[in-house]
Amino acid sequence: MQDLVQEPKTSIHSFLPFASSAKVFYNLTPAELVEHALARKEGKLTSTGAFMADTGKFTGRSPKDRYVVKDELTQDSVWWGDINIPLSESHFERIYDKMTRFLEEKDLYVRDAYAGADPDYRLNLRVVNTLAWHNLFCSNMFLRPTSKELQDFEHDFTIICAPEFEADPETDGVSNPNFAILNLSKRVILIGGTGYAGEMKKGIFSVLNFILPYQRHVLSMHCSANVGNDGDTAIFFGLSGTGKTTLSADPNRKLIGDDEHGWTEDSVFNFEGGCYAKVIDLTREKEPEIYDAIKFGAIVENTRFKPGTRDVDFFNKEVTENTRTAYPIHHIANSLEPSIASVPKNIFFLTADAFGVIPPISRLNKSQAMYHFISGYTAKVAGTEMGVTEPKLTFSACFGAAFLPLHPTNYAQLFGEKMEKNEVNVWLVNTGWTGGPYGVGSRMKLSYTRAMISAALEGKLDFAPMHVDPVFGFEVPKICPNVPAEVLNPRNTWADPNAYDEQAKELAAAFVKNFEKYREYASPEILTGAPKVK
């Protein structure tokens, strides 16, 4: 380690108003960060050259320990509650002072980076890490400035992440020693007590979800996106297990990004410079793009080796099922750089409906699109989450409730405006069950889903004959190339159509019940998109 840590590349005073005696390593290259991380015993190299690290006690985000500072800027704008938990200004200052004193005489890895591929909406970041591999994570996940851009770089937002530092719940206004705190006025994110790197990425996503819609009239979206050879952009929304990553990874289309995007007046742009993908049960056959991206410069989290090798055992769940990889987007062969494309022509809401009710593909009008955007529906089945033994309804507002500082109706209203202005088709796609609920029916064939999405993208469904779903009101195609006609109407796939009708009523009632918490702030236009429940 001695030969790696001699003199910092520049003085601490150029970067931080604290920790004057710390050693700073500024914008190290991926190779340098890997050297530091190995020398500090932060992890190991795999057989493909990727860096393997453990995140410690926390192998995922801790949403109940995420706080937003309540002050003049946020008190009337933030959607307060279980998602955005308020923290006082005085408690923030107390934790900030203790945390920055803790960083004195530490080795600090400082990185300047961007969030937002569109220069007109870019957020300049300064990231301060106590772990070298965390700084590599930020190099992968955020956009990387050129040497020339760094010469005059002025940061808009600072992230300070120190897993070794813990808060005192008795005096610091937090529930547990671990925390992630957003101060939108002072433009600082503090993260402590957790080694889960995704807290940094999602912290900045939450910031953009406040700044862009609230101040810039840009819709921030938790989605993947790709673009065809003719410049036609498609967006894919969907919760875990719905096929968002699989269906947006198309060898005939370029990947804009896999998780976070903004929709401006004339473009869709990626917020990030990399991908953060789950790798549990990963194989080259199932996900060749992700599998081949795990090479030198990439990170794998909480994975284990096959015995006696340095080969990653992607089927090993002894640490967590939330094993992940983080890699720069250029590790994907057909990625688009810079990751900016035109406004979307087609948007897909993906749901894995375990109740066998939602049609395999249906077209939504503006009201329905806004309603289902807020609803963010899917269903979890046995094996996807501990304790889940039968289908479980899941609703996540805007397909990303955990990262929304504003009330969901703000995003839905903006979504509807942009949809109408740009004449966008919105499709609801069921990648879940047909012929009956989970345990009775069967999972929708991936080949059928791909054929339906291709037909939508190619305009082959624009003038197809449709019937209207009597409960949800969707337009459902009667024909689709390369898909049997009987598959398109889910009621026809059930052995007992009356049982389908009862299941459809139950699911519709669940939608209405879930929406009650948003009804007060929803416009009449949004409420018109609700299913019909007698």
Short mmCIF file of C-alpha atoms in Angstrom, two decimals:
data_model
loop_
_atom_site.label_atom_id
_atom_site.label_comp_id
_atom_site.label_asym_id
_atom_site.label_seq_id
_atom_site.Cartn_x
_atom_site.Cartn_y
_atom_site.Cartn_z
CA MET A 1 0.00 0.00 0.00
CA GLN A 2 2.86 2.37 0.74
CA ASP A 3 3.85 2.75 -2.90
CA LEU A 4 0.27 3.61 -3.87
CA VAL A 5 -0.42 6.24 -1.20
CA GLN A 6 2.35 8.80 -1.29
CA GLU A 7 1.20 12.25 -2.33
CA PRO A 8 -2.36 13.18 -3.23
CA LYS A 9 -2.84 14.37 -6.78
CA THR A 10 -3.90 17.78 -5.52
CA SER A 11 -4.55 19.64 -2.30
CA ILE A 12 -7.64 18.89 -0.21
CA HIS A 13 -8.30 22.62 0.02
CA SER A 14 -9.14 22.69 -3.70
CA PHE A 15 -12.06 20.36 -3.16
CA LEU A 16 -13.53 20.26 0.33
CA PRO A 17 -14.20 22.73 3.12
CA PHE A 18 -13.31 20.06 5.69
CA ALA A 19 -10.83 17.30 6.48
CA SER A 20 -7.81 19.52 5.88
CA SER A 21 -5.36 16.79 6.87
CA ALA A 22 -6.90 14.03 4.76
CA LYS A 23 -5.11 12.46 1.79
CA VAL A 24 -7.09 13.05 -1.38
CA PHE A 25 -6.97 10.97 -4.53
CA TYR A 26 -8.74 12.88 -7.29
CA ASN A 27 -10.43 11.31 -10.32
CA LEU A 28 -8.26 8.22 -10.35
CA THR A 29 -8.61 5.99 -13.38
CA PRO A 30 -10.42 2.64 -13.04
CA ALA A 31 -7.06 0.84 -13.11
CA GLU A 32 -5.70 3.03 -10.30
CA LEU A 33 -8.84 2.55 -8.22
CA VAL A 34 -8.65 -1.22 -8.63
CA GLU A 35 -5.01 -1.12 -7.49
CA HIS A 36 -5.95 0.90 -4.42
CA ALA A 37 -8.94 -1.32 -3.62
CA LEU A 38 -6.85 -4.49 -3.86
CA ALA A 39 -4.04 -3.03 -1.75
CA ARG A 40 -6.59 -1.97 0.88
CA LYS A 41 -8.14 -5.48 0.80
CA GLU A 42 -11.55 -4.11 -0.19
CA GLY A 43 -12.20 -7.06 -2.49
CA LYS A 44 -10.75 -9.45 -5.08
CA LEU A 45 -10.41 -9.80 -8.83
CA THR A 46 -12.52 -12.35 -10.68
CA SER A 47 -11.34 -14.49 -13.59
CA THR A 48 -12.76 -11.94 -16.07
CA GLY A 49 -10.96 -9.03 -14.40
CA ALA A 50 -14.03 -7.59 -12.66
CA PHE A 51 -13.65 -6.42 -9.04
CA MET A 52 -15.65 -8.38 -6.46
CA ALA A 53 -16.73 -6.52 -3.31
CA ASP A 54 -19.05 -7.12 -0.39
CA THR A 55 -21.37 -4.36 0.81
CA GLY A 56 -21.43 -5.57 4.42
CA LYS A 57 -24.53 -5.69 6.58
CA PHE A 58 -26.69 -3.97 3.99
CA THR A 59 -27.08 -5.75 0.66
CA GLY A 60 -29.74 -3.36 -0.61
CA ARG A 61 -31.12 0.10 0.03
CA SER A 62 -32.64 0.87 3.42
CA PRO A 63 -35.71 2.98 2.51
CA LYS A 64 -36.80 3.50 6.12
CA ASP A 65 -33.45 5.19 6.83
CA ARG A 66 -33.67 7.70 3.98
CA TYR A 67 -34.35 11.30 5.01
CA VAL A 68 -34.99 14.63 3.34
CA VAL A 69 -34.11 17.82 5.20
CA LYS A 70 -37.28 19.83 5.83
CA ASP A 71 -36.68 23.54 5.29
CA GLU A 72 -38.08 26.52 3.45
CA LEU A 73 -37.47 24.95 0.02
CA THR A 74 -38.95 21.54 0.78
CA GLN A 75 -41.62 22.00 3.44
CA ASP A 76 -44.44 22.71 0.96
CA SER A 77 -43.10 20.90 -2.11
CA VAL A 78 -41.94 17.48 -0.92
CA TRP A 79 -44.38 14.58 -0.57
CA TRP A 80 -43.79 13.83 3.12
CA GLY A 81 -44.49 10.41 4.60
CA ASP A 82 -42.95 6.94 4.72
CA ILE A 83 -41.00 7.56 1.51
CA ASN A 84 -39.72 11.06 2.25
CA ILE A 85 -39.05 11.12 5.98
CA PRO A 86 -38.34 14.64 7.29
CA LEU A 87 -35.14 15.54 9.12
CA SER A 88 -34.63 18.91 10.80
CA GLU A 89 -31.97 21.36 9.65
CA SER A 90 -30.33 21.24 13.07
CA HIS A 91 -30.03 17.43 13.01
CA PHE A 92 -28.53 17.60 9.53
CA GLU A 93 -25.93 20.12 10.69
CA ARG A 94 -25.08 17.93 13.68
CA ILE A 95 -24.53 14.84 11.53
CA TYR A 96 -22.64 16.83 8.89
CA ASP A 97 -20.24 18.27 11.48
CA LYS A 98 -19.62 14.89 13.11
CA MET A 99 -19.18 13.18 9.77
CA THR A 100 -16.73 15.71 8.34
CA ARG A 101 -14.65 15.62 11.53
CA PHE A 102 -14.58 11.84 11.18
CA LEU A 103 -13.01 12.25 7.74
CA GLU A 104 -9.96 14.11 9.10
CA GLU A 105 -6.74 12.23 8.35
CA LYS A 106 -8.57 9.65 6.23
CA ASP A 107 -7.71 8.57 2.70
CA LEU A 108 -10.44 10.12 0.57
CA TYR A 109 -11.32 9.34 -3.02
CA VAL A 110 -12.81 12.41 -4.69
CA ARG A 111 -14.47 12.30 -8.11
CA ASP A 112 -16.04 14.96 -10.26
CA ALA A 113 -18.71 13.57 -12.57
CA TYR A 114 -21.97 14.34 -14.33
CA ALA A 115 -25.54 13.14 -14.07
CA GLY A 116 -27.45 13.73 -17.28
CA ALA A 117 -26.21 13.17 -20.83
CA ASP A 118 -27.99 16.28 -22.12
CA PRO A 119 -25.71 19.27 -21.32
CA ASP A 120 -28.72 21.55 -20.93
CA TYR A 121 -30.02 19.52 -17.97
CA ARG A 122 -26.78 18.19 -16.53
CA LEU A 123 -26.04 18.04 -12.81
CA ASN A 124 -22.36 18.43 -11.87
CA LEU A 125 -21.39 16.11 -9.03
CA ARG A 126 -18.55 15.91 -6.54
CA VAL A 127 -18.35 12.53 -4.82
CA VAL A 128 -16.28 11.90 -1.69
CA ASN A 129 -15.65 8.26 -0.74
CA THR A 130 -13.67 6.50 1.96
CA LEU A 131 -13.61 3.30 -0.14
CA ALA A 132 -11.74 3.05 -3.44
CA TRP A 133 -14.25 0.60 -4.91
CA HIS A 134 -17.12 2.98 -4.11
CA ASN A 135 -15.33 5.61 -6.16
CA LEU A 136 -14.96 3.08 -8.99
CA PHE A 137 -18.71 2.46 -8.72
CA CYS A 138 -19.31 6.21 -9.18
CA SER A 139 -16.90 6.28 -12.12
CA ASN A 140 -18.97 3.54 -13.73
CA MET A 141 -22.44 4.81 -12.90
CA PHE A 142 -22.10 8.55 -13.46
CA LEU A 143 -20.97 10.28 -16.64
CA ARG A 144 -17.25 10.85 -16.97
CA PRO A 145 -15.97 14.37 -17.85
CA THR A 146 -13.05 14.82 -20.22
CA SER A 147 -9.74 16.24 -18.96
CA LYS A 148 -10.63 19.56 -20.59
CA GLU A 149 -14.05 19.64 -18.89
CA LEU A 150 -12.43 19.01 -15.51
CA GLN A 151 -10.25 22.12 -15.80
CA ASP A 152 -13.17 24.48 -15.18
CA PHE A 153 -15.45 22.08 -13.34
CA GLU A 154 -17.83 23.58 -10.78
CA HIS A 155 -19.97 21.13 -8.89
CA ASP A 156 -23.69 21.55 -8.20
CA PHE A 157 -24.14 18.69 -5.73
CA THR A 158 -21.90 16.82 -3.29
CA ILE A 159 -22.17 13.20 -2.14
CA ILE A 160 -20.26 12.20 0.99
CA CYS A 161 -20.29 8.45 1.57
CA ALA A 162 -18.51 6.95 4.58
CA PRO A 163 -19.79 3.46 5.49
CA GLU A 164 -17.57 3.41 8.58
CA PHE A 165 -19.33 6.44 10.10
CA GLU A 166 -22.50 5.82 12.09
CA ALA A 167 -25.01 8.28 13.51
CA ASP A 168 -26.30 8.24 17.08
CA PRO A 169 -30.08 7.71 17.02
CA GLU A 170 -30.43 9.18 20.52
CA THR A 171 -29.07 12.59 19.52
CA ASP A 172 -29.05 12.81 15.72
CA GLY A 173 -32.75 12.59 14.88
CA VAL A 174 -32.47 9.30 12.95
CA SER A 175 -33.89 5.87 13.71
CA ASN A 176 -30.73 3.80 13.18
CA PRO A 177 -26.98 4.27 12.89
CA ASN A 178 -27.17 3.95 9.08
CA PHE A 179 -28.66 6.79 7.04
CA ALA A 180 -28.99 8.46 3.65
CA ILE A 181 -29.86 12.16 3.93
CA LEU A 182 -30.78 14.52 1.09
CA ASN A 183 -30.37 18.24 1.72
CA LEU A 184 -31.87 19.81 -1.40
CA SER A 185 -31.16 23.39 -0.27
CA LYS A 186 -27.50 22.88 0.60
CA ARG A 187 -27.12 20.39 -2.28
CA VAL A 188 -25.52 17.68 -0.21
CA ILE A 189 -26.18 13.96 0.20
CA LEU A 190 -24.79 12.26 3.31
CA ILE A 191 -24.54 8.46 3.44
CA GLY A 192 -23.19 6.58 6.44
CA GLY A 193 -23.35 3.23 8.17
CA THR A 194 -24.01 1.30 4.95
CA GLY A 195 -21.70 -0.05 2.27
CA TYR A 196 -24.44 -0.56 -0.31
CA ALA A 197 -23.21 1.48 -3.27
CA GLY A 198 -26.66 1.83 -4.83
CA GLU A 199 -27.56 4.42 -2.18
CA MET A 200 -25.34 6.93 -4.02
CA LYS A 201 -26.88 6.28 -7.42
CA LYS A 202 -30.45 6.41 -6.13
CA GLY A 203 -29.70 9.49 -4.03
CA ILE A 204 -28.85 11.46 -7.17
CA PHE A 205 -31.89 10.00 -8.96
CA SER A 206 -34.06 11.36 -6.13
CA VAL A 207 -32.40 14.76 -6.51
CA LEU A 208 -33.11 14.81 -10.26
CA ASN A 209 -36.70 13.71 -9.55
CA PHE A 210 -37.05 16.94 -7.56
CA ILE A 211 -35.09 19.40 -9.70
CA LEU A 212 -36.15 18.44 -13.23
CA PRO A 213 -39.97 18.24 -12.94
CA TYR A 214 -40.26 20.93 -10.25
CA GLN A 215 -37.91 23.51 -11.76
CA ARG A 216 -37.31 22.54 -15.42
CA HIS A 217 -40.55 20.89 -16.62
CA VAL A 218 -38.59 17.78 -17.58
CA LEU A 219 -40.12 14.39 -16.77
CA SER A 220 -37.70 12.19 -14.82
CA MET A 221 -38.37 8.48 -15.34
CA HIS A 222 -37.40 5.16 -13.76
CA CYS A 223 -37.22 3.21 -17.01
CA SER A 224 -35.03 1.70 -19.70
CA ALA A 225 -34.90 3.09 -23.24
CA ASN A 226 -33.64 2.14 -26.67
CA VAL A 227 -33.71 3.59 -30.18
CA GLY A 228 -34.12 2.04 -33.63
CA ASN A 229 -32.15 2.69 -36.79
CA ASP A 230 -34.79 5.19 -37.90
CA GLY A 231 -34.39 7.20 -34.70
CA ASP A 232 -37.61 5.94 -33.09
CA THR A 233 -37.24 5.93 -29.32
CA ALA A 234 -39.00 3.41 -27.09
CA ILE A 235 -39.31 3.56 -23.30
CA PHE A 236 -39.89 0.59 -20.99
CA PHE A 237 -41.30 1.02 -17.49
CA GLY A 238 -41.53 -1.97 -15.17
CA LEU A 239 -40.81 -3.18 -11.66
CA SER A 240 -38.43 -6.03 -10.85
CA GLY A 241 -39.32 -9.29 -12.59
CA THR A 242 -41.38 -7.76 -15.41
CA GLY A 243 -38.68 -8.07 -18.11
CA LYS A 244 -37.63 -4.40 -18.39
CA THR A 245 -33.93 -5.17 -18.92
CA THR A 246 -34.55 -8.22 -21.12
CA LEU A 247 -37.05 -6.56 -23.44
CA SER A 248 -35.12 -3.31 -23.85
CA ALA A 249 -31.92 -5.23 -24.74
CA ASP A 250 -32.55 -5.65 -28.45
CA PRO A 251 -29.68 -6.46 -30.85
CA ASN A 252 -31.50 -4.49 -33.56
CA ARG A 253 -31.80 -1.34 -31.44
CA LYS A 254 -29.26 0.77 -29.56
CA LEU A 255 -29.48 0.97 -25.76
CA ILE A 256 -29.90 4.52 -24.45
CA GLY A 257 -29.87 3.36 -20.83
CA ASP A 258 -31.26 0.71 -18.52
CA ASP A 259 -32.67 2.59 -15.52
CA GLU A 260 -32.99 6.41 -15.34
CA HIS A 261 -33.94 8.95 -18.02
CA GLY A 262 -35.28 12.43 -18.59
CA TRP A 263 -37.87 13.49 -21.20
CA THR A 264 -37.42 17.09 -22.39
CA GLU A 265 -39.28 19.06 -25.06
CA ASP A 266 -37.26 17.40 -27.81
CA SER A 267 -35.23 14.51 -26.38
CA VAL A 268 -34.89 11.53 -24.09
CA PHE A 269 -31.56 11.34 -22.30
CA ASN A 270 -29.86 8.95 -19.91
CA PHE A 271 -29.06 10.25 -16.44
CA GLU A 272 -26.22 7.76 -16.02
CA GLY A 273 -22.99 6.61 -17.59
CA GLY A 274 -23.38 2.94 -16.73
CA CYS A 275 -25.64 0.07 -15.76
CA TYR A 276 -26.40 -1.52 -12.39
CA ALA A 277 -27.91 -4.91 -13.13
CA LYS A 278 -28.99 -7.85 -11.00
CA VAL A 279 -26.89 -10.95 -11.69
CA ILE A 280 -28.61 -13.68 -9.71
CA ASP A 281 -28.83 -16.79 -11.95
CA LEU A 282 -27.08 -14.89 -14.76
CA THR A 283 -25.94 -16.92 -17.78
CA ARG A 284 -24.52 -15.88 -21.11
CA GLU A 285 -27.45 -17.64 -22.82
CA LYS A 286 -30.08 -15.62 -20.92
CA GLU A 287 -28.37 -12.20 -20.83
CA PRO A 288 -25.33 -12.15 -23.15
CA GLU A 289 -24.91 -8.36 -23.05
CA ILE A 290 -24.75 -8.23 -19.25
CA TYR A 291 -22.65 -11.39 -18.95
CA ASP A 292 -19.98 -10.10 -21.36
CA ALA A 293 -19.96 -6.64 -19.74
CA ILE A 294 -18.53 -8.10 -16.51
CA LYS A 295 -14.87 -7.57 -17.29
CA PHE A 296 -12.03 -5.37 -16.05
CA GLY A 297 -13.46 -2.09 -14.74
CA ALA A 298 -16.78 -3.68 -13.81
CA ILE A 299 -17.81 -4.48 -10.23
CA VAL A 300 -19.74 -7.46 -8.89
CA GLU A 301 -21.37 -7.08 -5.47
CA ASN A 302 -22.00 -9.77 -2.84
CA THR A 303 -21.21 -12.65 -5.19
CA ARG A 304 -19.06 -15.71 -4.45
CA PHE A 305 -16.54 -17.78 -6.41
CA LYS A 306 -17.03 -21.32 -7.58
CA PRO A 307 -14.92 -23.50 -5.25
CA GLY A 308 -11.22 -23.49 -6.11
CA THR A 309 -11.60 -20.85 -8.86
CA ARG A 310 -11.96 -17.15 -9.46
CA ASP A 311 -15.05 -17.76 -11.59
CA VAL A 312 -18.17 -16.04 -10.24
CA ASP A 313 -20.92 -18.42 -9.16
CA PHE A 314 -23.93 -16.41 -10.26
CA PHE A 315 -26.30 -19.00 -8.78
CA ASN A 316 -24.90 -18.57 -5.26
CA LYS A 317 -27.38 -16.81 -2.96
CA GLU A 318 -25.60 -17.25 0.37
CA VAL A 319 -25.12 -13.50 0.81
CA THR A 320 -28.25 -12.19 -0.92
CA GLU A 321 -30.47 -12.65 -3.95
CA ASN A 322 -29.73 -9.00 -4.74
CA THR A 323 -26.31 -9.70 -6.26
CA ARG A 324 -25.40 -7.00 -8.76
CA THR A 325 -22.90 -5.72 -11.27
CA ALA A 326 -21.98 -2.12 -12.09
CA TYR A 327 -20.21 -1.34 -15.36
CA PRO A 328 -19.77 1.66 -17.70
CA ILE A 329 -22.29 1.72 -20.53
CA HIS A 330 -19.60 1.30 -23.18
CA HIS A 331 -19.21 -2.28 -21.93
CA ILE A 332 -22.48 -2.88 -23.84
CA ALA A 333 -21.62 -3.29 -27.52
CA ASN A 334 -24.76 -1.63 -28.96
CA SER A 335 -25.05 1.25 -26.50
CA LEU A 336 -25.69 4.76 -27.75
CA GLU A 337 -23.09 7.41 -26.88
CA PRO A 338 -23.79 10.13 -26.10
CA SER A 339 -26.95 8.59 -24.70
CA ILE A 340 -29.46 11.11 -26.09
CA ALA A 341 -32.25 10.35 -28.56
CA SER A 342 -35.51 11.83 -29.82
CA VAL A 343 -38.76 11.94 -27.86
CA PRO A 344 -40.47 8.54 -27.65
CA LYS A 345 -42.92 7.17 -30.18
CA ASN A 346 -43.91 4.18 -28.06
CA ILE A 347 -43.98 3.62 -24.30
CA PHE A 348 -44.44 0.22 -22.70
CA PHE A 349 -45.72 -0.37 -19.18
CA LEU A 350 -44.58 -3.89 -18.28
CA THR A 351 -46.43 -5.91 -15.67
CA ALA A 352 -46.09 -9.53 -14.59
CA ASP A 353 -49.73 -10.09 -13.73
CA ALA A 354 -49.83 -13.31 -11.70
CA PHE A 355 -53.65 -13.28 -11.75
CA GLY A 356 -53.92 -13.87 -15.51
CA VAL A 357 -56.26 -10.91 -16.04
CA ILE A 358 -54.31 -8.19 -17.88
CA PRO A 359 -54.22 -8.69 -21.70
CA PRO A 360 -50.80 -9.55 -23.18
CA ILE A 361 -50.83 -6.17 -24.94
CA SER A 362 -53.31 -3.32 -24.91
CA ARG A 363 -53.33 0.35 -25.90
CA LEU A 364 -54.07 3.03 -23.29
CA ASN A 365 -55.61 6.44 -23.84
CA LYS A 366 -54.23 9.49 -22.04
CA SER A 367 -56.39 9.12 -18.92
CA GLN A 368 -55.66 5.42 -18.60
CA ALA A 369 -51.94 6.01 -19.16
CA MET A 370 -51.76 8.58 -16.35
CA TYR A 371 -53.80 6.37 -14.00
CA HIS A 372 -51.67 3.28 -14.64
CA PHE A 373 -48.48 5.33 -14.51
CA ILE A 374 -49.37 6.34 -10.96
CA SER A 375 -50.47 2.79 -10.11
CA GLY A 376 -47.24 1.09 -11.25
CA TYR A 377 -48.71 -2.41 -10.97
CA THR A 378 -47.12 -5.86 -10.99
CA ALA A 379 -47.43 -9.02 -8.89
CA LYS A 380 -44.76 -10.99 -7.05
CA VAL A 381 -44.89 -14.76 -7.00
CA ALA A 382 -43.33 -17.49 -4.86
CA GLY A 383 -39.56 -17.46 -5.03
CA THR A 384 -39.13 -13.78 -5.91
CA GLU A 385 -39.09 -12.53 -2.33
CA MET A 386 -38.70 -14.14 1.08
CA GLY A 387 -42.05 -15.04 2.64
CA VAL A 388 -44.00 -14.80 -0.62
CA THR A 389 -45.86 -18.11 -1.06
CA GLU A 390 -48.74 -16.96 -3.27
CA PRO A 391 -49.24 -14.09 -5.75
CA LYS A 392 -48.86 -10.72 -4.08
CA LEU A 393 -50.14 -7.44 -5.50
CA THR A 394 -47.46 -4.75 -5.82
CA PHE A 395 -48.09 -1.10 -6.66
CA SER A 396 -45.22 1.39 -6.91
CA ALA A 397 -46.16 4.90 -8.00
CA CYS A 398 -44.60 5.89 -11.33
CA PHE A 399 -42.75 2.57 -11.26
CA GLY A 400 -40.35 4.03 -8.70
CA ALA A 401 -42.16 5.37 -5.63
CA ALA A 402 -39.09 5.07 -3.39
CA PHE A 403 -37.32 7.85 -5.32
CA LEU A 404 -40.09 10.43 -5.71
CA PRO A 405 -39.71 13.63 -3.66
CA LEU A 406 -42.87 15.11 -5.24
CA HIS A 407 -46.41 13.75 -5.09
CA PRO A 408 -46.93 11.11 -7.85
CA THR A 409 -49.69 13.14 -9.51
CA ASN A 410 -47.09 15.78 -10.44
CA TYR A 411 -45.20 13.23 -12.54
CA ALA A 412 -48.39 11.73 -13.99
CA GLN A 413 -49.72 15.11 -15.09
CA LEU A 414 -46.43 15.92 -16.81
CA PHE A 415 -46.41 12.45 -18.38
CA GLY A 416 -49.90 13.03 -19.81
CA GLU A 417 -48.96 16.44 -21.22
CA LYS A 418 -45.92 15.05 -23.01
CA MET A 419 -47.81 11.99 -24.23
CA GLU A 420 -50.51 14.16 -25.79
CA LYS A 421 -48.17 16.76 -27.27
CA ASN A 422 -45.96 14.14 -28.94
CA GLU A 423 -48.80 11.76 -29.94
CA VAL A 424 -47.13 8.85 -28.16
CA ASN A 425 -48.60 5.35 -28.09
CA VAL A 426 -48.70 3.87 -24.58
CA TRP A 427 -48.98 0.10 -24.34
CA LEU A 428 -49.62 -2.08 -21.29
CA VAL A 429 -47.80 -5.40 -21.74
CA ASN A 430 -48.45 -8.41 -19.50
CA THR A 431 -45.35 -10.59 -19.24
CA GLY A 432 -47.05 -12.63 -16.50
CA TRP A 433 -49.68 -15.35 -16.63
CA THR A 434 -52.29 -16.45 -19.15
CA GLY A 435 -54.91 -19.18 -19.10
CA GLY A 436 -55.45 -18.74 -15.38
CA PRO A 437 -53.65 -17.34 -12.34
CA TYR A 438 -50.23 -18.43 -11.09
CA GLY A 439 -50.36 -22.14 -10.29
CA VAL A 440 -53.08 -22.79 -12.87
CA GLY A 441 -52.14 -20.89 -16.02
CA SER A 442 -48.76 -20.57 -17.70
CA ARG A 443 -46.25 -17.75 -18.11
CA MET A 444 -46.61 -15.74 -21.29
CA LYS A 445 -44.12 -16.95 -23.90
CA LEU A 446 -41.23 -14.52 -24.32
CA SER A 447 -41.39 -15.04 -28.09
CA TYR A 448 -45.00 -13.80 -28.11
CA THR A 449 -44.12 -10.76 -25.99
CA ARG A 450 -41.22 -9.86 -28.28
CA ALA A 451 -43.49 -10.26 -31.33
CA MET A 452 -46.12 -7.94 -29.80
CA ILE A 453 -43.54 -5.29 -28.91
CA SER A 454 -42.01 -5.52 -32.39
CA ALA A 455 -45.46 -5.13 -33.95
CA ALA A 456 -46.11 -2.03 -31.83
CA LEU A 457 -42.72 -0.53 -32.67
CA GLU A 458 -43.22 -1.17 -36.40
CA GLY A 459 -46.69 0.40 -36.42
CA LYS A 460 -48.43 -2.87 -37.26
CA LEU A 461 -50.91 -2.45 -34.40
CA ASP A 462 -51.82 1.16 -35.19
CA PHE A 463 -54.75 0.15 -37.40
CA ALA A 464 -55.37 -3.36 -36.12
CA PRO A 465 -58.98 -4.19 -35.17
CA MET A 466 -59.49 -3.74 -31.44
CA HIS A 467 -62.00 -4.67 -28.78
CA VAL A 468 -62.46 -2.75 -25.54
CA ASP A 469 -61.80 -4.56 -22.27
CA PRO A 470 -65.10 -4.25 -20.35
CA VAL A 471 -63.47 -3.75 -16.93
CA PHE A 472 -60.25 -1.81 -17.58
CA GLY A 473 -61.33 -0.02 -20.76
CA PHE A 474 -58.12 -0.81 -22.69
CA GLU A 475 -58.10 -1.28 -26.45
CA VAL A 476 -56.97 -4.88 -27.05
CA PRO A 477 -55.78 -5.97 -30.53
CA LYS A 478 -57.71 -8.83 -32.12
CA ILE A 479 -54.78 -9.77 -34.35
CA CYS A 480 -50.99 -9.45 -34.08
CA PRO A 481 -48.30 -10.89 -36.39
CA ASN A 482 -46.69 -14.08 -35.05
CA VAL A 483 -49.09 -14.32 -32.08
CA PRO A 484 -52.08 -16.71 -32.01
CA ALA A 485 -55.32 -14.74 -31.97
CA GLU A 486 -56.71 -16.70 -29.00
CA VAL A 487 -53.80 -15.52 -26.83
CA LEU A 488 -54.66 -11.83 -27.24
CA ASN A 489 -57.91 -11.95 -25.25
CA PRO A 490 -57.07 -13.38 -21.80
CA ARG A 491 -60.69 -14.34 -21.09
CA ASN A 492 -60.60 -16.78 -24.00
CA THR A 493 -57.56 -18.56 -22.54
CA TRP A 494 -59.31 -19.50 -19.28
CA ALA A 495 -61.13 -22.83 -19.01
CA ASP A 496 -63.88 -21.06 -17.05
CA PRO A 497 -64.63 -17.57 -18.45
CA ASN A 498 -66.85 -16.79 -15.45
CA ALA A 499 -63.88 -17.41 -13.13
CA TYR A 500 -61.90 -14.95 -15.26
CA ASP A 501 -64.64 -12.34 -14.84
CA GLU A 502 -64.55 -12.70 -11.06
CA GLN A 503 -60.75 -12.46 -10.98
CA ALA A 504 -60.85 -9.34 -13.19
CA LYS A 505 -63.32 -7.67 -10.81
CA GLU A 506 -61.08 -8.47 -7.82
CA LEU A 507 -58.00 -7.04 -9.51
CA ALA A 508 -59.88 -3.91 -10.61
CA ALA A 509 -61.09 -3.39 -7.03
CA ALA A 510 -57.48 -3.67 -5.83
CA PHE A 511 -56.45 -0.91 -8.26
CA VAL A 512 -59.21 1.37 -6.98
CA LYS A 513 -58.36 0.68 -3.35
CA ASN A 514 -54.65 1.38 -3.93
CA PHE A 515 -55.49 4.67 -5.71
CA GLU A 516 -57.44 6.08 -2.78
CA LYS A 517 -54.28 7.60 -1.29
CA TYR A 518 -53.73 9.63 -4.48
CA ARG A 519 -57.34 10.55 -5.23
CA GLU A 520 -57.32 13.87 -3.34
CA TYR A 521 -54.61 15.30 -5.63
CA ALA A 522 -55.61 13.57 -8.88
CA SER A 523 -57.36 15.52 -11.65
CA PRO A 524 -60.72 14.37 -13.04
CA GLU A 525 -58.87 13.35 -16.23
CA ILE A 526 -56.63 10.97 -14.29
CA LEU A 527 -59.57 9.51 -12.35
CA THR A 528 -61.37 8.81 -15.64
CA GLY A 529 -58.70 6.23 -16.39
CA ALA A 530 -59.71 3.98 -13.48
CA PRO A 531 -61.17 0.52 -14.10
CA LYS A 532 -64.92 0.15 -13.82
CA VAL A 533 -65.88 -1.52 -10.53
CA LYS A 534 -69.53 -2.23 -9.81
#
